[in-house]
XYZ file of C-alpha atoms in Angstrom:
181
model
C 0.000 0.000 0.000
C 3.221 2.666 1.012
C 4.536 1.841 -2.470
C 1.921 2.342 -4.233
C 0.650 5.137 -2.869
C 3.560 6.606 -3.009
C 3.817 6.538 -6.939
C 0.737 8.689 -6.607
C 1.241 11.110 -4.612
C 4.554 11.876 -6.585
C 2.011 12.218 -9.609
C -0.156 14.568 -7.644
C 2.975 16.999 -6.331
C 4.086 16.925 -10.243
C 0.611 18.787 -10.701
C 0.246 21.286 -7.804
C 2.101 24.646 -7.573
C 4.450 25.070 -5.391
C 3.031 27.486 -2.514
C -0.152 25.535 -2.810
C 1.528 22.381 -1.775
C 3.839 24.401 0.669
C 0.379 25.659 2.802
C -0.507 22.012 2.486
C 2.143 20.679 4.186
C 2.188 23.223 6.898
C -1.682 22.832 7.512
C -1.317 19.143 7.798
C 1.760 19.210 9.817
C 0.189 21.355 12.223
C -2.982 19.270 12.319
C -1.150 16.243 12.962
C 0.799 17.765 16.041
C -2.704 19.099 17.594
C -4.082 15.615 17.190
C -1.367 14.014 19.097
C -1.245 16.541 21.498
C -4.927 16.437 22.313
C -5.178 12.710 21.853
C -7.903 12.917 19.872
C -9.289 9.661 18.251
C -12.527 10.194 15.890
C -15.189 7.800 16.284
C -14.711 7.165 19.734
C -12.082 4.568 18.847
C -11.301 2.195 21.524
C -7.954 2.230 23.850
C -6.971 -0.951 23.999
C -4.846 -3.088 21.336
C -6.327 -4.328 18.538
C -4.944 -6.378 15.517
C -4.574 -4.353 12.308
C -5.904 -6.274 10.008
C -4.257 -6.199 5.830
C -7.196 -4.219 3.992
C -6.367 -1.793 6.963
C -3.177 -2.028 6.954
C -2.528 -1.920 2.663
C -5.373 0.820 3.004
C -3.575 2.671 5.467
C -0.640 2.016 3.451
C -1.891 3.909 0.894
C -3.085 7.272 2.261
C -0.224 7.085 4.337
C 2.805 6.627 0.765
C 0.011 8.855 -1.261
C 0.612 11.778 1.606
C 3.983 11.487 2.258
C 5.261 11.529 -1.013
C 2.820 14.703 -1.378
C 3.987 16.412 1.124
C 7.618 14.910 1.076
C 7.513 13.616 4.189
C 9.091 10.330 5.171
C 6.214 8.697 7.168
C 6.705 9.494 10.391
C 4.592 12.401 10.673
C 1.512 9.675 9.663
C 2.807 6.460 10.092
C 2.904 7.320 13.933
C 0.119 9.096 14.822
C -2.127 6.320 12.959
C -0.360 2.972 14.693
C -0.891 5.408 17.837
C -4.164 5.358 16.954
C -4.816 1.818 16.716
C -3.370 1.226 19.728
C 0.238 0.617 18.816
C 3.075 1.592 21.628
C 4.515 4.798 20.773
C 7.974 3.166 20.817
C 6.633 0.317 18.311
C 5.132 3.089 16.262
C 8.237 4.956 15.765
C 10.391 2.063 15.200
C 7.770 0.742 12.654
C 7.317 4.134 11.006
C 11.018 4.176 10.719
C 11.288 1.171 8.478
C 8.445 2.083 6.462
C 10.190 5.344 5.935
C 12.554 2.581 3.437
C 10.139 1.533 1.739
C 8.648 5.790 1.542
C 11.922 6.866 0.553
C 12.885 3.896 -2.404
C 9.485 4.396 -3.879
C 9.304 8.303 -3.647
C 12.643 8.575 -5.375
C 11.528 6.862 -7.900
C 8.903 8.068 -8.014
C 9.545 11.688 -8.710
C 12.604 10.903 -10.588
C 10.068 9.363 -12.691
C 7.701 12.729 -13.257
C 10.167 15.163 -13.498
C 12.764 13.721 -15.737
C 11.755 15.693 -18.298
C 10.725 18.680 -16.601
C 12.715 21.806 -17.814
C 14.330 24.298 -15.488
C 15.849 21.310 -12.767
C 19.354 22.409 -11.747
C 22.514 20.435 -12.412
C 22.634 17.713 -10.935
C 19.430 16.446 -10.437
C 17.854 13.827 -11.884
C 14.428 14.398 -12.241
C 13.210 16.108 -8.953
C 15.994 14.452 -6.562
C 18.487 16.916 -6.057
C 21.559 14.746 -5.801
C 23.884 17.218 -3.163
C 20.974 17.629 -0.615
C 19.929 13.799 -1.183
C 23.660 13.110 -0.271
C 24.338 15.708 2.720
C 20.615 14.722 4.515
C 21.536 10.914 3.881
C 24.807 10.926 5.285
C 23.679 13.271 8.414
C 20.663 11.060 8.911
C 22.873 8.125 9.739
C 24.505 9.625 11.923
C 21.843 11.077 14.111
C 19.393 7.962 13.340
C 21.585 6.436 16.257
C 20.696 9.508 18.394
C 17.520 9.645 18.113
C 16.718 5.607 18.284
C 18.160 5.913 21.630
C 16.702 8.442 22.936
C 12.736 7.156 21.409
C 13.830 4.217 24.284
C 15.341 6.528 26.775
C 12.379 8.520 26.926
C 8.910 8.002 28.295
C 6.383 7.495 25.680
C 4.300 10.846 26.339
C 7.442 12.844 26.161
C 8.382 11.232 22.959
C 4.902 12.567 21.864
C 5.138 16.111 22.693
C 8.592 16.810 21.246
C 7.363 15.260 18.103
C 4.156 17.072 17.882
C 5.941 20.179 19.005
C 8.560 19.414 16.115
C 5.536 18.973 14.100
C 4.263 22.388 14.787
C 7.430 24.249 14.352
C 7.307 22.724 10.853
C 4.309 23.714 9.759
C 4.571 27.369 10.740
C 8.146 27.516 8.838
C 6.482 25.549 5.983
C 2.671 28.210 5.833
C 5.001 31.237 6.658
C 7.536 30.595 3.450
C 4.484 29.914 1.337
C 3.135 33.319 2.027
């Protein structure tokens, strides 16, 4: 479901104008962080753990690679909040989102290689959208501090861990609305 959905939300960013899909981002970044700080669950969902079942989880799977590679976004910012959601330790839901972010990341490269390799105006060295130099400096830093911040998701008590992402979340957003306007 990631996969796929991933292919088309690199179709649907290849459509969208920039500042459009910059106040997108933001909003839903924003949204995301009130949601987890709040705790809200719609429908009166229940608390406690309950098997995710595969049309859930390819269907989740979906929405979740659709959005992500819209608002190029590895995951995390979904992938957590919804296995919090269904009941999923916050510790699980962060190491889960984090190898889903794999799958995210293989697909959504190729995906907008894909759409924009023949899109005019891309700087040197790109191919297609991916922008080789800032692919290569965020990979190699992202090692490094993957480390970091695995130990700390298992240092930290889950409702910490929560806040500082939602709070991250929010901080993102407003840099994300205020460059779009």
């Amino acid at each position: 479901g990631i996969v796929l959905g991933t292919f088309l939300g690199a179709q649907i960013a290849h459509y969208l104008p920039g500042k459009n899909l910059q106040l997108l981002i933001g909003g839903f970044a924003i949204l995301m962080a009130v949601q987890m700080l709040t705790n809200w669950k719609p429908g009166g969902h229940s608390t406690a753990p309950s098997p995710l079942k595969t049309p859930s989880l390819l269907m989740g799977g979906g929405i979740i690679g659709s959005v992500s590679a819209l608002f190029g976004i590895g995951g995390g910012t979904l992938t957590v909040p919804w296995l919090n959601y269904h009941s999923i330790r916050m510790q699980e839901a962060v190491a889960t989102s984090s190898a889903c972010g794999i799958a995210i990341a293989i697909a959504g490269s190729l995906g907008f290689i894909w759409t924009g390799w023949q899109h005019a105006g891309l700087p040197a060295h790109a191919i297609g959208y991916v922008y080789l130099p800032a692919f290569a400096g965020i990979s190699l830093s992202s090692i490094v501090y993957a480390r970091l911040g695995v130990r700390l998701a298992h240092q930290l008590p889950a409702s910490t861990l929560k806040k500082v992402f939602a709070t991250l979340l929010i901080l993102v957003g407003i840099k994300m609305i205020s460059g779009a306007l």
